[in-house]
Short mmCIF file of N, CA, C and O in Angstrom, two decimals:
data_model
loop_
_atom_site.label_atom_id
_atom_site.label_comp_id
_atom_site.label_asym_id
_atom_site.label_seq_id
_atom_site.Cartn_x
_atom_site.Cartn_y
_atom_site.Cartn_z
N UNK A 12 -4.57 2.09 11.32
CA UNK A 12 -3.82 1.45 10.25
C UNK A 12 -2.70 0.64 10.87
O UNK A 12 -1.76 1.14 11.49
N UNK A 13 -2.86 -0.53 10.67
CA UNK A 13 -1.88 -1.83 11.74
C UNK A 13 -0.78 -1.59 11.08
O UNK A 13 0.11 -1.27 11.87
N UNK A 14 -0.26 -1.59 9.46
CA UNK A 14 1.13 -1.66 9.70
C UNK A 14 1.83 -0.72 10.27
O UNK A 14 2.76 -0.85 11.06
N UNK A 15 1.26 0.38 9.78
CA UNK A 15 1.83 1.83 10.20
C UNK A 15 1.86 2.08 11.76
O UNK A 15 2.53 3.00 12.24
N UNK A 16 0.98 1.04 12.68
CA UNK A 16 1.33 1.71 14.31
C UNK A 16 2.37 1.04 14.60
O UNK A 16 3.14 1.46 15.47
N UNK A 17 2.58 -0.04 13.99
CA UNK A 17 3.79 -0.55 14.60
C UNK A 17 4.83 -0.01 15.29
O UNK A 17 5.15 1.13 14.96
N UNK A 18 5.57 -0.64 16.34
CA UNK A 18 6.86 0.55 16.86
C UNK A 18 7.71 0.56 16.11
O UNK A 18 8.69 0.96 16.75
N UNK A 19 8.11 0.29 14.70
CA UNK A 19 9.10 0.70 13.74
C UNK A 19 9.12 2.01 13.02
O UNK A 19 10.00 2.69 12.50
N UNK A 20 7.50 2.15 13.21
CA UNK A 20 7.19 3.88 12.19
C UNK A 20 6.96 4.26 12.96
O UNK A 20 6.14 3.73 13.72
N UNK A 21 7.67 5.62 13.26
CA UNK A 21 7.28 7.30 14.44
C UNK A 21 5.99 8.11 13.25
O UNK A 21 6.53 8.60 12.26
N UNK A 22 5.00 8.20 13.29
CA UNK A 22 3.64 9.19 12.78
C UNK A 22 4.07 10.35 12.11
O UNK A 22 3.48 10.74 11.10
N UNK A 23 5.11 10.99 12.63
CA UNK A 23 5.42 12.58 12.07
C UNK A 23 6.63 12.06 10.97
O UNK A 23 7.01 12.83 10.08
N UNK A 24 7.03 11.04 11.09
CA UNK A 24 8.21 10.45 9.80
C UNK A 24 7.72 9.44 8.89
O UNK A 24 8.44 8.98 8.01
N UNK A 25 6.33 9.01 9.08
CA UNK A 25 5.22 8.72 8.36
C UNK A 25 4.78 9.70 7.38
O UNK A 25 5.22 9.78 6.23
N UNK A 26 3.89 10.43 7.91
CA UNK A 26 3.63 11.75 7.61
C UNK A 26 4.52 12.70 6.24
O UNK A 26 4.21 13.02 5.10
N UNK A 27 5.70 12.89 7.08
CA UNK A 27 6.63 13.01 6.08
C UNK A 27 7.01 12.74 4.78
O UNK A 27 7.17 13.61 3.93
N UNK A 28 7.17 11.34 4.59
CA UNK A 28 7.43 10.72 4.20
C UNK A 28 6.69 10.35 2.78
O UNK A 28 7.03 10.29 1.60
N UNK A 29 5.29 10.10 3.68
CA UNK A 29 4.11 10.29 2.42
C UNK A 29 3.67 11.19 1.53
O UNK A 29 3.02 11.07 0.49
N UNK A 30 4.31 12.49 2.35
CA UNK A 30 3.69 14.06 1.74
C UNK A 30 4.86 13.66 0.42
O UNK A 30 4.62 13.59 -0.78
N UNK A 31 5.91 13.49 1.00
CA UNK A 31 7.25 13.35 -0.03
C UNK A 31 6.72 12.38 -1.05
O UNK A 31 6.08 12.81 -2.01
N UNK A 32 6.94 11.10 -0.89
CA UNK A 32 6.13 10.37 -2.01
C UNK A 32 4.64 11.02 -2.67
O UNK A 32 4.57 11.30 -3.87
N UNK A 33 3.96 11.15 -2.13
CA UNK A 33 2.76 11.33 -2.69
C UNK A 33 3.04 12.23 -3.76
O UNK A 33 2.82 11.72 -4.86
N UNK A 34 3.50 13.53 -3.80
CA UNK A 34 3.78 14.24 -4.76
C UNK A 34 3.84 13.73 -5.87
O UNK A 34 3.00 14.09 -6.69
N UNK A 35 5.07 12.51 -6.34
CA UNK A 35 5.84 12.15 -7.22
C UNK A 35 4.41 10.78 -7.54
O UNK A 35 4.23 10.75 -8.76
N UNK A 36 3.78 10.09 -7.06
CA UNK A 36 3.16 9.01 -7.04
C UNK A 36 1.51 9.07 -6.69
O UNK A 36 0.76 8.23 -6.20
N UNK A 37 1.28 10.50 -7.19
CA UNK A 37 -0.40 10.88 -6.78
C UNK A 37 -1.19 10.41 -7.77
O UNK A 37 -2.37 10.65 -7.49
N UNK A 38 -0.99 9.50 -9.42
CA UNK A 38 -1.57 8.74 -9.61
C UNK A 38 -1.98 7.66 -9.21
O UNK A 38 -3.14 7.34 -8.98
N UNK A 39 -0.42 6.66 -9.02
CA UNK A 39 -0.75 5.21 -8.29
C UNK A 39 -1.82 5.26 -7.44
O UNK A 39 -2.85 4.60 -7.49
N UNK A 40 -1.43 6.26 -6.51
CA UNK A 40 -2.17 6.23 -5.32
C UNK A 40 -3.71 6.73 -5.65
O UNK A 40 -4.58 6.23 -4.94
N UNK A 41 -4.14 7.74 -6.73
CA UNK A 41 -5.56 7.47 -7.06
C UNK A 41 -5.96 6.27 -7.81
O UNK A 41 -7.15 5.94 -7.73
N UNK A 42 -5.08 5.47 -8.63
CA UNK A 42 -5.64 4.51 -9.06
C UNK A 42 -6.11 3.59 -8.33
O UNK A 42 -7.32 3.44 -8.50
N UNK A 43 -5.47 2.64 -7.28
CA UNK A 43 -5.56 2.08 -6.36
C UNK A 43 -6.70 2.09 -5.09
O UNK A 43 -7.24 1.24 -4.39
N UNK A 44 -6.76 4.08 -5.27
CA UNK A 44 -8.24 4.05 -4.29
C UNK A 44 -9.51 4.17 -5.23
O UNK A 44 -10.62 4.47 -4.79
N UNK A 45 -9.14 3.79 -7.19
CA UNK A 45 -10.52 3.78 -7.55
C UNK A 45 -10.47 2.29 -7.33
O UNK A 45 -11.55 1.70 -7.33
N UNK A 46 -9.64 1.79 -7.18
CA UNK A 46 -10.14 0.27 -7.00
C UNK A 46 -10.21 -0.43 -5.51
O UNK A 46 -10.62 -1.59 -5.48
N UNK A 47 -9.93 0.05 -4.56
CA UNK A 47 -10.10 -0.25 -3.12
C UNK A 47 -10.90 0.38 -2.68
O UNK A 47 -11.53 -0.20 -1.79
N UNK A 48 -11.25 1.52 -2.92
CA UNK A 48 -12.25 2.26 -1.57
C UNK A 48 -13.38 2.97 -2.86
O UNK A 48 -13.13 2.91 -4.07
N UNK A 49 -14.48 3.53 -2.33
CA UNK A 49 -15.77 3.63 -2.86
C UNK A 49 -15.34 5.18 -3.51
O UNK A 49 -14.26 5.76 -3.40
N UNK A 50 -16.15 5.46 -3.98
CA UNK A 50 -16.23 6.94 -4.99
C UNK A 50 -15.84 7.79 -4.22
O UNK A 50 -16.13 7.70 -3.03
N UNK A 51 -14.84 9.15 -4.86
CA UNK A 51 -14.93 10.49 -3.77
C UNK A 51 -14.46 10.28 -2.13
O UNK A 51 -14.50 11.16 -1.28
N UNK A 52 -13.87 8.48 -1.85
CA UNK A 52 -13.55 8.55 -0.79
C UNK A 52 -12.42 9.67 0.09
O UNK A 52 -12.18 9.80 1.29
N UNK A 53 -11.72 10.59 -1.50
CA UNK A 53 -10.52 11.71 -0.87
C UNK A 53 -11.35 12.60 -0.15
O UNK A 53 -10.78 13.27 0.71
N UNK A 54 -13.03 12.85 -0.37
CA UNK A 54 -13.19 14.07 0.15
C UNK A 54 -14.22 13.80 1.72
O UNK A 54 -14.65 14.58 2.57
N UNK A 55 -14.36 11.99 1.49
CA UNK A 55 -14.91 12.01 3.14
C UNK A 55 -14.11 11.19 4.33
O UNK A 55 -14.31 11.30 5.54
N UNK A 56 -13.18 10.37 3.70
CA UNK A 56 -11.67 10.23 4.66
C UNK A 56 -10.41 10.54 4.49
O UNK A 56 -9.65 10.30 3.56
N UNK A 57 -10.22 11.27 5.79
CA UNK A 57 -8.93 12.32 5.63
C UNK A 57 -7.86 11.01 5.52
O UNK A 57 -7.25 11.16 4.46
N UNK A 58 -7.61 10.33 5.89
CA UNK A 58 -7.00 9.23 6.32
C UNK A 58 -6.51 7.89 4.87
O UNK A 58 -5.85 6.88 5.08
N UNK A 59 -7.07 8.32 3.50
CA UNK A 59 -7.22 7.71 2.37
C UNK A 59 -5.96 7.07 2.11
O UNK A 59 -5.84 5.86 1.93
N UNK A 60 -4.90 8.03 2.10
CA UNK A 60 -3.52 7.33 1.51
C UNK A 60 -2.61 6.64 2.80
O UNK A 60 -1.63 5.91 2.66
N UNK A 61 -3.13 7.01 3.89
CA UNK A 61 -2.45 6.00 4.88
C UNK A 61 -2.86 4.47 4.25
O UNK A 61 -2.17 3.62 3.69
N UNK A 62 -4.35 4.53 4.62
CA UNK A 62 -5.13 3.41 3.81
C UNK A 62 -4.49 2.64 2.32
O UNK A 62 -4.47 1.41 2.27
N UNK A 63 -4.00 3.44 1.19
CA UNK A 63 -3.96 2.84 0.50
C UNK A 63 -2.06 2.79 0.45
O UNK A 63 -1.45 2.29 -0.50
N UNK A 64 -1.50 3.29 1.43
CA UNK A 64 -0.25 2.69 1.85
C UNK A 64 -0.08 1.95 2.98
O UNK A 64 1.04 1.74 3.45
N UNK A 65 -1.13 1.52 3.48
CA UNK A 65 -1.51 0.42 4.37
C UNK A 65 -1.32 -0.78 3.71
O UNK A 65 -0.46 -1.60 4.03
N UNK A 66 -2.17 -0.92 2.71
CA UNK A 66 -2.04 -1.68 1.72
C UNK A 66 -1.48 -2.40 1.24
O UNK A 66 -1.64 -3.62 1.31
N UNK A 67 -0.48 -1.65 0.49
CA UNK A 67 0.91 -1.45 -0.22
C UNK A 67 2.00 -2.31 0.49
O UNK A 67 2.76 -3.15 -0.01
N UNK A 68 1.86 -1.80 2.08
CA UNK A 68 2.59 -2.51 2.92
C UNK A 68 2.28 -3.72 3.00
O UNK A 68 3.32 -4.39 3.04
N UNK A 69 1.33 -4.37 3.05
CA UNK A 69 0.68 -5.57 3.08
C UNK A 69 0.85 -6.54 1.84
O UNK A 69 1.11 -7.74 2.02
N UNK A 70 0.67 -5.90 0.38
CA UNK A 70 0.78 -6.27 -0.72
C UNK A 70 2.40 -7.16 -0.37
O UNK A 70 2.49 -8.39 -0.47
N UNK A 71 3.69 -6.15 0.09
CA UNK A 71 4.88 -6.44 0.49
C UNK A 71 5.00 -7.71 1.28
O UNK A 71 5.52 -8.81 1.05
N UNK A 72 4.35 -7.20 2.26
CA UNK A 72 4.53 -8.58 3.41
C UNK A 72 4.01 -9.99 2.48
O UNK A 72 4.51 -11.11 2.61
N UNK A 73 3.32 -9.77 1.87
CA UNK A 73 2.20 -11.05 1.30
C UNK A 73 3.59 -11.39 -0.18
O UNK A 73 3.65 -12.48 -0.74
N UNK A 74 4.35 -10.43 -0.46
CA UNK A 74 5.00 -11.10 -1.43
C UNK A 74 6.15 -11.48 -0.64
O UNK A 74 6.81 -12.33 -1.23
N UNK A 75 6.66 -11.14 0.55
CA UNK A 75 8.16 -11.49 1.12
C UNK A 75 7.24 -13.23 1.65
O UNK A 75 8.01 -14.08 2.10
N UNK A 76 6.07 -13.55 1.60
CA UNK A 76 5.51 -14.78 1.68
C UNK A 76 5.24 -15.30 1.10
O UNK A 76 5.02 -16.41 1.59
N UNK A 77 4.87 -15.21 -0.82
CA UNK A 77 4.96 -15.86 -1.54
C UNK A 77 6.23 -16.20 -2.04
O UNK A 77 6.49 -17.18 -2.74
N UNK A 78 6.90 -15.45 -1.70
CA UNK A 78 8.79 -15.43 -2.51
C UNK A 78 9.66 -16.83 -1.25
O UNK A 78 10.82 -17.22 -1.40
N UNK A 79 8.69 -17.31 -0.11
CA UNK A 79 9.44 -17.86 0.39
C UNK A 79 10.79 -17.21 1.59
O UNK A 79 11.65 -17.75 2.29
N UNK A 80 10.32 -15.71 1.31
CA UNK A 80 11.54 -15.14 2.25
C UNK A 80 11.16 -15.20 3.70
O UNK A 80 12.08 -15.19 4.51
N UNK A 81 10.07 -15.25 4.07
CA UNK A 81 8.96 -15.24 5.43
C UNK A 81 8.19 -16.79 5.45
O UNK A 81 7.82 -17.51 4.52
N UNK A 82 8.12 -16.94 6.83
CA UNK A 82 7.57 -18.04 6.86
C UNK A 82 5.90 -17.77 6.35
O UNK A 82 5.35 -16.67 6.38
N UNK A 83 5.27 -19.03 5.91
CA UNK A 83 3.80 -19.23 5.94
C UNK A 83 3.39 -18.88 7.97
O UNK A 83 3.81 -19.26 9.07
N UNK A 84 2.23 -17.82 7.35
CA UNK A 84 1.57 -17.91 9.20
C UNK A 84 0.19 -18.96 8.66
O UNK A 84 -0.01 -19.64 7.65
N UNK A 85 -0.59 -18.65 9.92
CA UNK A 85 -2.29 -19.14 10.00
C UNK A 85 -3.18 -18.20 8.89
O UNK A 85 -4.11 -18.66 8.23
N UNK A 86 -2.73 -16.88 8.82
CA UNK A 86 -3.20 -15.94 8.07
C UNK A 86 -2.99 -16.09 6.43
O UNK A 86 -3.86 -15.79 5.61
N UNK A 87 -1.81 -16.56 6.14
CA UNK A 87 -1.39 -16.38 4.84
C UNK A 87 -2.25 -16.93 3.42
O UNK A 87 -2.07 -16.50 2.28
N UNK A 88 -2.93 -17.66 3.71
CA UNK A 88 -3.74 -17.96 2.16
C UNK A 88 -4.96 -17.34 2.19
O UNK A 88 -5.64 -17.26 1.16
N UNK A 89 -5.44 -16.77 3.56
CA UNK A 89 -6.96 -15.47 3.92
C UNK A 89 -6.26 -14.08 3.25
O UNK A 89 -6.78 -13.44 2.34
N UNK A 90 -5.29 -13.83 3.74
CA UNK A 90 -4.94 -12.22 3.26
C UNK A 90 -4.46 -12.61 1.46
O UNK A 90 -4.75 -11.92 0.48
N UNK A 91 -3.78 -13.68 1.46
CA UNK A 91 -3.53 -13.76 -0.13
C UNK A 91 -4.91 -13.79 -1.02
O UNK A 91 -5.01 -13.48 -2.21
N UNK A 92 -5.74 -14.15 -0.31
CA UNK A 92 -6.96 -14.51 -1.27
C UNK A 92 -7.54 -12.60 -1.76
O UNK A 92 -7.85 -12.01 -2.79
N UNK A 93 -7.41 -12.25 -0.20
CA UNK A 93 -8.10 -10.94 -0.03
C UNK A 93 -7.27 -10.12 -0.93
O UNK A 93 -7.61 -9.64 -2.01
N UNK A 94 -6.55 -10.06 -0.57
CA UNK A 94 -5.52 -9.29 -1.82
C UNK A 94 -5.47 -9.27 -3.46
O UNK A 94 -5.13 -8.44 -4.30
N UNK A 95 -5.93 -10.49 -3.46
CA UNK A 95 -6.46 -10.79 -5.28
C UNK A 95 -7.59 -10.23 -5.36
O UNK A 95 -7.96 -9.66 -6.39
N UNK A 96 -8.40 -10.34 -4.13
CA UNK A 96 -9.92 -9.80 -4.63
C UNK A 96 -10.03 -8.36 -4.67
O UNK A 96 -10.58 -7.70 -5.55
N UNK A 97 -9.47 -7.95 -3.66
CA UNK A 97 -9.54 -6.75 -4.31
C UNK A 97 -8.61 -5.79 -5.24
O UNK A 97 -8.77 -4.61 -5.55
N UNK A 98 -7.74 -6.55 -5.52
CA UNK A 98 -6.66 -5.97 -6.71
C UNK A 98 -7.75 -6.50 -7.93
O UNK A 98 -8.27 -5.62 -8.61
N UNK A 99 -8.01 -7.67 -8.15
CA UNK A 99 -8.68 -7.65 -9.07
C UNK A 99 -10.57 -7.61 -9.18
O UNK A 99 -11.38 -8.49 -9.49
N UNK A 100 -10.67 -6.81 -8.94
CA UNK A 100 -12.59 -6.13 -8.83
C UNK A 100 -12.53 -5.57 -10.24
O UNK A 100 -11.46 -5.29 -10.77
N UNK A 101 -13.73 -5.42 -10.85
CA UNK A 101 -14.20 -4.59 -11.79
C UNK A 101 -13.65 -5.81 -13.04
O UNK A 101 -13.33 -5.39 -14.15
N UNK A 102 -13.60 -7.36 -12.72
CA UNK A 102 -12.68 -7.80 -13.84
C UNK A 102 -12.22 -7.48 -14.42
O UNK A 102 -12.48 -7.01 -15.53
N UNK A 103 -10.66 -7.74 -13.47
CA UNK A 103 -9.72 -7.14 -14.18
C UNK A 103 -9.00 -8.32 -15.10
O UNK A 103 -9.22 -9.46 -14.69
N UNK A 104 -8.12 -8.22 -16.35
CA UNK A 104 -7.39 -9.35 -16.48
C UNK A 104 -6.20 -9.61 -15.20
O UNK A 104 -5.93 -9.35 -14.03
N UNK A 105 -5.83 -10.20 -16.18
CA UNK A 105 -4.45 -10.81 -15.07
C UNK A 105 -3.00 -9.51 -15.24
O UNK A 105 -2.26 -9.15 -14.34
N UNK A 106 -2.99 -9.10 -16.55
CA UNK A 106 -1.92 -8.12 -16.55
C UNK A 106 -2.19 -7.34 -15.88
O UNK A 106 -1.20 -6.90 -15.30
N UNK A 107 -3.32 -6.76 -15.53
CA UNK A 107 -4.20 -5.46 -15.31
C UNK A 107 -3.77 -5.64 -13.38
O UNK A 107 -3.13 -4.94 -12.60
N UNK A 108 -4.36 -6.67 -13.28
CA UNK A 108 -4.23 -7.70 -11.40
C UNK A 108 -2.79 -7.44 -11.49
O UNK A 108 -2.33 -6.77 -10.56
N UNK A 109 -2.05 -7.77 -12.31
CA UNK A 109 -0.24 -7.45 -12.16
C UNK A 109 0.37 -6.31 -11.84
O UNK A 109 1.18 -6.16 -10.92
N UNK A 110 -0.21 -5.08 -12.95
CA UNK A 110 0.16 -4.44 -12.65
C UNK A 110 0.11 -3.55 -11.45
O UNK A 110 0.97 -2.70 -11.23
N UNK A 111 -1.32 -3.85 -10.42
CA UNK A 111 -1.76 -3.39 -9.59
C UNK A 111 -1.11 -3.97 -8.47
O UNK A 111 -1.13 -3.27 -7.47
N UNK A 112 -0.54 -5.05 -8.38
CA UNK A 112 0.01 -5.80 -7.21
C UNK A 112 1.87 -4.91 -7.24
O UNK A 112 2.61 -4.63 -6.31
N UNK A 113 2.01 -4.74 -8.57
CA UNK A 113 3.44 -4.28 -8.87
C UNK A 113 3.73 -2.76 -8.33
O UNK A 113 4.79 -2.32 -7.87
N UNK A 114 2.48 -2.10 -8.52
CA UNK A 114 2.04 -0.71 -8.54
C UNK A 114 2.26 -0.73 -6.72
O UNK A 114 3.14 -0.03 -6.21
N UNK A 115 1.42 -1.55 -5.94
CA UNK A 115 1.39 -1.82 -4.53
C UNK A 115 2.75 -1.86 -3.97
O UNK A 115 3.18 -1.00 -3.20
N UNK A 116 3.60 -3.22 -4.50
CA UNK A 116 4.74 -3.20 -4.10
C UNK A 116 5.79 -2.11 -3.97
O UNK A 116 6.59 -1.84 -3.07
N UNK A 117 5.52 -1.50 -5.28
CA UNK A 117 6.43 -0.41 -5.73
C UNK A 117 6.35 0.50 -4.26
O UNK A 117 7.28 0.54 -3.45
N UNK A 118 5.07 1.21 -4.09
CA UNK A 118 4.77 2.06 -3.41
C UNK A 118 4.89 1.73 -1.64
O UNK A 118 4.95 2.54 -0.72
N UNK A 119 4.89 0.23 -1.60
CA UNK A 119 5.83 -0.06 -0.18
C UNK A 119 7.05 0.47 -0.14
O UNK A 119 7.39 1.32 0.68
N UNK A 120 7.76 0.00 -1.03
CA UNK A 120 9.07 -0.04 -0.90
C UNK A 120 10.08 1.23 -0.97
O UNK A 120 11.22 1.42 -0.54
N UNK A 121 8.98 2.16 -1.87
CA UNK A 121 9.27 3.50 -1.91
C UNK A 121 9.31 4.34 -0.88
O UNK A 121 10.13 5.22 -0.60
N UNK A 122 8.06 3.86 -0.19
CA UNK A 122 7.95 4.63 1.15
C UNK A 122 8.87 4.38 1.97
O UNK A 122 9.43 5.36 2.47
N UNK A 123 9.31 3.05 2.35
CA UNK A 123 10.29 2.20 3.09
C UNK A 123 11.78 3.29 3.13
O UNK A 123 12.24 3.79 4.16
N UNK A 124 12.40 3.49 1.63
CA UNK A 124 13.35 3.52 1.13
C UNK A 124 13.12 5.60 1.63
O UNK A 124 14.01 6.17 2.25
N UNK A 125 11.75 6.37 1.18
CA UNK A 125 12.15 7.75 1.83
C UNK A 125 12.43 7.56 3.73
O UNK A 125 13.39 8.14 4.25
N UNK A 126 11.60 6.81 4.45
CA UNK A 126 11.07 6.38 5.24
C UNK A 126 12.52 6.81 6.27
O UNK A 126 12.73 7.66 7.15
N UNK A 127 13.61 5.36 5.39
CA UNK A 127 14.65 5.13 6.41
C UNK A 127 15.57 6.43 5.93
O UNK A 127 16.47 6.70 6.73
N UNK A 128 15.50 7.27 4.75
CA UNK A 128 16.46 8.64 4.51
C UNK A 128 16.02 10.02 5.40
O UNK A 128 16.74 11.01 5.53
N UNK A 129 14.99 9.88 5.85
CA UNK A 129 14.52 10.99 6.61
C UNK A 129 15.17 10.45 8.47
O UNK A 129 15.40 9.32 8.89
N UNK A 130 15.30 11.72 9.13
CA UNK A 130 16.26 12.20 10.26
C UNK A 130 15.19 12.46 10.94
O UNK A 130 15.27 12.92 12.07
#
């Protein structure tokens, strides 16, 4: 999971972090893997909510690039595209695509925010 190896996140304050969120946010986070990853994926990758806070993180980066706060890379209109497609699968409307991109963000930023309170 690329955002997460980065040298900004230590694994065991990852870890942490997520057990902490997840509690409070164990819907988002199943909703998101009925729409990103295939059926029952909780019971054949251990690895699911890194994945769908992999994501999340990405959802972030892709809005600190639509908002203009980050420059445009080579990447930016491939991952933006990818990001609609699979936020919106199963035709979704557009509120529905909203709320799922909002749901994403949220759950970056949440993590971010236990992330930097943990020692």
């Amino acid at each position: 999971m690329y955002m997460l190896n980065s040298e900004n996140y230590n694994q065991e304050k990852i870890h942490q972090a997520l057990d902490m969120m997840y509690v409070d946010r164990k819907n988002q986070f199943r909703e998101l893997s009925k729409v990103l990853l295939p059926e029952n994926v909780s019971n054949t990758m251990p690895t699911w909510k890194e994945f769908i806070l992999n994501f999340s993180l990405d959802v972030e980066s892709a809005f600190d690039t639509w908002s203009g706060k980050s420059p445009l890379s080579v990447n930016s209109p491939q991952k933006a595209l990818t990001i609609l497609r699979q936020l919106g699968r199963d035709g979704a409307s557009l509120n529905l695509l909203m709320h799922r991109l909002s749901m994403s963000y949220n759950l970056s930023t949440e993590f971010k925010a236990i992330y930097k309170r943990l020692k």
